[in-house]
Amino acid sequence: MKDVASAAGVALKTVSRVVNGEPGVHPGTAERVREAIELLGYSRNESASVLRSGRTATVGLVIEDVADPFYAVLSRAVEDVTTGYGCMLLSGSSSEDPVRERELVGAFCARRVGGLIVVPAGADHSYLRPELEAGTPAVFVDRPPGPGLDVDTVLTDNAGGAGLAVRHLLGHGHTRIAFLGDEPSIFTAARRLHGFRAALGHLFDERLVAMRTPTPAGVRADVDRMLALDAPPTALFTGNGRLTVTALRALAGRLPALVGFDDFELADLLVPGVTVVAQDPAQMGRVAAELLFRRMHGDTGPSEHPLLPVRLIPRGSGELPA
Amino acid sequence: MKDVASAAGVALKTVSRVVNGEPGVHPGTAERVREAIELLGYSRNESASVLRSGRTATVGLVIEDVADPFYAVLSRAVEDVTTGYGCMLLSGSSSEDPVRERELVGAFCARRVGGLIVVPAGADHSYLRPELEAGTPAVFVDRPPGPGLDVDTVLTDNAGGAGLAVRHLLGHGHTRIAFLGDEPSIFTAARRLHGFRAALGHLFDERLVAMRTPTPAGVRADVDRMLALDAPPTALFTGNGRLTVTALRALAGRLPALVGFDDFELADLLVPGVTVVAQDPAQMGRVAAELLFRRMHGDTGPSEHPLLPVRLIPRGSGELPA
DNA sequence: CGACCGCCGGACAACGTTGTCAAGGGCCTG
DNA sequence: CAGGCCCTTGACAACGTTGTCCGGCGGTCG
């Protein structure tokens, strides 16, 4: 910048003004400065700018895994909103590891992000308190923070969605409905189990519930065990997209009625089409990002907790008779 | 940091030494400093650190769209390697827009990233020259840079893969093979067309080629036109994952033999299973990232251009007879 | 017992930018 | 014609950290 200033024959500050589009610079001067910038291939040092001004125009996003289509779509939505506000997005995958989550948040804060969007992996987020008090807003997405932290959240109606699925299957005559879910320590899995149980009422049977990290072998074992019962299930409710796909492979043709939580590409092309309770990850990302930017722009109202609706999409597998 | 220093009763520099794990600090002093850090919830200001030292421990990644599973997996692989080297990953989606690509690269450079991994959208990358000369290495992935830029690339054997697909179909008796590809201005699409044409030789028929951005309506029109020919194709080669899926929908049961470029989840569960020529996006990301880190660590050898192999996975759709 | 050496801690400048404040010059108004 | 105001420009300090250099203290060797 010093070089640009001397090349254009002006003071440092004038170059700074031009670079930042501040008013009060003679158009001719500005043009000369711009030429010098072009000529020298100058690019502003963001670090120095941040250091001096305290502003970063950066937002941090912690998700579970970018390679998971659900979070990939969510990321993209957040990125689009962020870009729309002239900000950059920093993101990282926690791999469901609380330690990694905390490292990522720490790295983002050290880079002085203006705000955080977090899909939490851990159960304790007291480490965030200093940042929140320092004025860095945070929005929790898909799962709430640990106890004692009053921040905005954007959650899906997990229990309601599970209820929707169960009632749909009940409506097609099923009374033996099984549930395959993720680890019960994961918030969404627990909420979906809750909704499942509540909608089934006295029809709930513990033997028809299996909750674990969805590995092919594990899911196959669960499916085999359930199908071998004296009174096997006639319908299956799978608790997330990965489980639905894993279960379809494990079933290998022995297809009971099936409704899955989460939509996925090609669900419509399978035979039969897979009926799902669909969330909208892009909407989730947009809502969270917009909320975050409102906070970053100074909205200090009480914390908000929008609950996003789900939608049942019948495609065939959920409409098979009992 | 100043506060930490006075709380611990030491000088600024000593705190700096502790934070950076530099030698030459009495263990007891270091412990006192760490306690003060913990107590005050201090976190180093990365901007100031970068400004002073010039080092960033950050890598920039420009891809086409995080929400695309191919790039999502690639991103994750790059992120894992980056994390392994103690670096942070900055990434952004260009949406196939050269202007956006350039903006992203500019933003990354302004943040003084240590290196760049780019899936280029544009055809001219001379704007990168100053950065490269300034010592910021770059690796181009999936597509080469515009002419006149001597940088590392990591590409897939696109033409070879297309040839593999065509010979597979020829081997099952097909002589009328159609090609649906993306915009020919996209490098990979052009290379795949090239391989397709070369492998077909005199059997190549221009009426059986359609190249465009894969919209459902457009692909349907292409498919309808080809199937209505006097001598319709008996086999179809689709030029990327998105096209394969779009074509499957457009075909709606009128299924000729089909081989797709790119593997995709559930390809094995469709009926028949979809035969594909599979790339390995994770490997692509890893190779590119490792190469970049070698450059960042000072390897100044001649530019490298690994060509990643592809693999034909027969699943049924490519083995249908003519 | 004295001098030298090594180890540890501290003072200070500098990184590149921007906020503050002030000064110069031209133009409008009284 | 003079005074004042606005527009444009510039000088300077400060942001938080780290590299450089120096000083003091204790131990060891001659």
Short mmCIF file of C-alpha atoms in Angstrom, two decimals, chain A residues 154-285:
data_model
loop_
_atom_site.label_atom_id
_atom_site.label_comp_id
_atom_site.label_asym_id
_atom_site.label_seq_id
_atom_site.Cartn_x
_atom_site.Cartn_y
_atom_site.Cartn_z
CA VAL A 154 -32.73 -23.53 14.61
CA LEU A 155 -34.13 -27.01 15.00
CA THR A 156 -36.31 -29.34 13.00
CA ASP A 157 -39.57 -30.69 14.34
CA ASN A 158 -38.01 -34.08 14.98
CA ALA A 159 -40.65 -35.55 17.25
CA GLY A 160 -43.44 -34.23 15.04
CA GLY A 161 -41.82 -35.73 11.97
CA ALA A 162 -41.49 -39.11 13.63
CA GLY A 163 -45.15 -38.91 14.63
CA LEU A 164 -46.08 -38.12 11.05
CA ALA A 165 -44.25 -41.19 9.83
CA VAL A 166 -45.79 -43.46 12.44
CA ARG A 167 -49.34 -42.23 11.84
CA HIS A 168 -48.84 -42.69 8.12
CA LEU A 169 -47.85 -46.32 8.65
CA LEU A 170 -50.63 -46.89 11.18
CA GLY A 171 -53.02 -45.50 8.58
CA HIS A 172 -51.92 -48.23 6.18
CA GLY A 173 -52.74 -50.91 8.68
CA HIS A 174 -49.38 -51.51 10.32
CA THR A 175 -49.27 -52.25 14.03
CA ARG A 176 -45.79 -53.78 14.29
CA ILE A 177 -43.53 -50.86 13.42
CA ALA A 178 -39.79 -50.97 14.02
CA PHE A 179 -37.44 -48.05 14.57
CA LEU A 180 -33.82 -47.92 13.52
CA GLY A 181 -32.11 -44.87 14.93
CA ASP A 182 -28.69 -43.36 15.52
CA GLU A 183 -26.97 -43.29 18.94
CA PRO A 184 -29.53 -42.08 21.49
CA SER A 185 -26.97 -39.58 22.76
CA ILE A 186 -27.50 -37.63 19.54
CA PHE A 187 -30.23 -35.10 20.13
CA THR A 188 -32.12 -35.64 16.89
CA ALA A 189 -32.09 -39.40 17.35
CA ALA A 190 -33.50 -39.07 20.85
CA ARG A 191 -36.22 -36.67 19.75
CA ARG A 192 -37.26 -38.91 16.89
CA LEU A 193 -37.42 -41.89 19.20
CA HIS A 194 -39.56 -39.82 21.53
CA GLY A 195 -41.96 -38.90 18.72
CA PHE A 196 -42.02 -42.49 17.55
CA ARG A 197 -42.88 -43.80 20.98
CA ALA A 198 -45.51 -41.17 21.66
CA ALA A 199 -47.31 -41.78 18.38
CA LEU A 200 -47.31 -45.55 18.86
CA GLY A 201 -48.65 -45.45 22.39
CA HIS A 202 -49.42 -48.96 23.68
CA LEU A 203 -48.23 -50.48 20.39
CA PHE A 204 -44.67 -49.54 21.31
CA ASP A 205 -42.47 -52.61 21.63
CA GLU A 206 -38.92 -52.27 22.85
CA ARG A 207 -37.78 -55.26 20.85
CA LEU A 208 -38.54 -53.29 17.69
CA VAL A 209 -36.14 -50.50 18.52
CA ALA A 210 -32.42 -50.43 17.66
CA MET A 211 -30.21 -47.41 18.09
CA ARG A 212 -26.59 -47.25 17.07
CA THR A 213 -24.10 -45.63 14.72
CA PRO A 214 -25.24 -46.87 11.31
CA THR A 215 -22.59 -49.29 10.12
CA PRO A 216 -23.60 -51.78 7.43
CA ALA A 217 -22.84 -54.77 9.64
CA GLY A 218 -24.64 -53.36 12.67
CA VAL A 219 -27.75 -52.41 10.78
CA ARG A 220 -27.84 -55.78 9.07
CA ALA A 221 -27.66 -57.51 12.44
CA ASP A 222 -30.51 -55.37 13.79
CA VAL A 223 -32.65 -56.00 10.74
CA ASP A 224 -31.99 -59.73 10.81
CA ARG A 225 -32.81 -59.93 14.50
CA MET A 226 -36.11 -58.11 14.08
CA LEU A 227 -37.22 -60.07 11.03
CA ALA A 228 -36.54 -63.30 12.93
CA LEU A 229 -38.88 -62.40 15.78
CA ASP A 230 -42.05 -64.42 16.30
CA ALA A 231 -44.07 -61.36 15.46
CA PRO A 232 -41.75 -59.54 13.05
CA PRO A 233 -42.36 -55.93 12.12
CA THR A 234 -44.38 -55.24 8.98
CA ALA A 235 -43.09 -51.70 8.74
CA LEU A 236 -39.86 -49.87 9.42
CA PHE A 237 -39.12 -46.27 10.35
CA THR A 238 -35.50 -45.27 9.81
CA GLY A 239 -34.20 -42.37 11.81
CA ASN A 240 -32.01 -40.55 9.29
CA GLY A 241 -30.89 -40.57 5.68
CA ARG A 242 -27.81 -42.67 6.18
CA LEU A 243 -29.79 -45.24 8.12
CA THR A 244 -32.44 -45.42 5.45
CA VAL A 245 -29.88 -46.22 2.79
CA THR A 246 -27.98 -48.65 4.98
CA ALA A 247 -31.23 -50.38 5.92
CA LEU A 248 -32.30 -50.67 2.29
CA ARG A 249 -29.06 -52.48 1.54
CA ALA A 250 -29.40 -54.70 4.61
CA LEU A 251 -32.97 -55.59 3.72
CA ALA A 252 -31.87 -56.77 0.29
CA GLY A 253 -35.34 -57.28 -1.09
CA ARG A 254 -37.09 -58.45 2.11
CA LEU A 255 -38.83 -55.11 2.05
CA PRO A 256 -41.40 -54.30 4.69
CA ALA A 257 -43.15 -50.95 4.46
CA LEU A 258 -40.62 -48.22 5.07
CA VAL A 259 -40.62 -44.54 5.89
CA GLY A 260 -37.32 -42.75 6.33
CA PHE A 261 -36.44 -39.52 8.09
CA ASP A 262 -34.59 -37.21 5.65
CA ASP A 263 -35.08 -37.05 1.92
CA PHE A 264 -32.25 -38.22 -0.33
CA GLU A 265 -31.47 -38.10 -3.99
CA LEU A 266 -32.88 -40.99 -6.01
CA ALA A 267 -35.44 -41.90 -3.36
CA ASP A 268 -37.97 -41.48 -6.17
CA LEU A 269 -36.13 -43.77 -8.59
CA LEU A 270 -35.91 -46.81 -6.35
CA VAL A 271 -38.57 -49.47 -6.70
CA PRO A 272 -40.74 -48.91 -4.83
CA GLY A 273 -40.03 -45.24 -4.30
CA VAL A 274 -38.98 -44.49 -0.74
CA THR A 275 -41.49 -42.57 1.33
CA VAL A 276 -39.75 -40.02 3.51
CA VAL A 277 -40.27 -37.36 6.10
CA ALA A 278 -38.28 -34.57 4.47
CA GLN A 279 -36.37 -31.83 6.18
CA ASP A 280 -35.10 -28.89 4.21
CA PRO A 281 -31.39 -28.49 5.00
CA ALA A 282 -31.06 -25.48 2.71
CA GLN A 283 -33.84 -23.68 4.54
CA MET A 284 -32.22 -24.60 7.83
CA GLY A 285 -28.95 -23.06 6.71
#
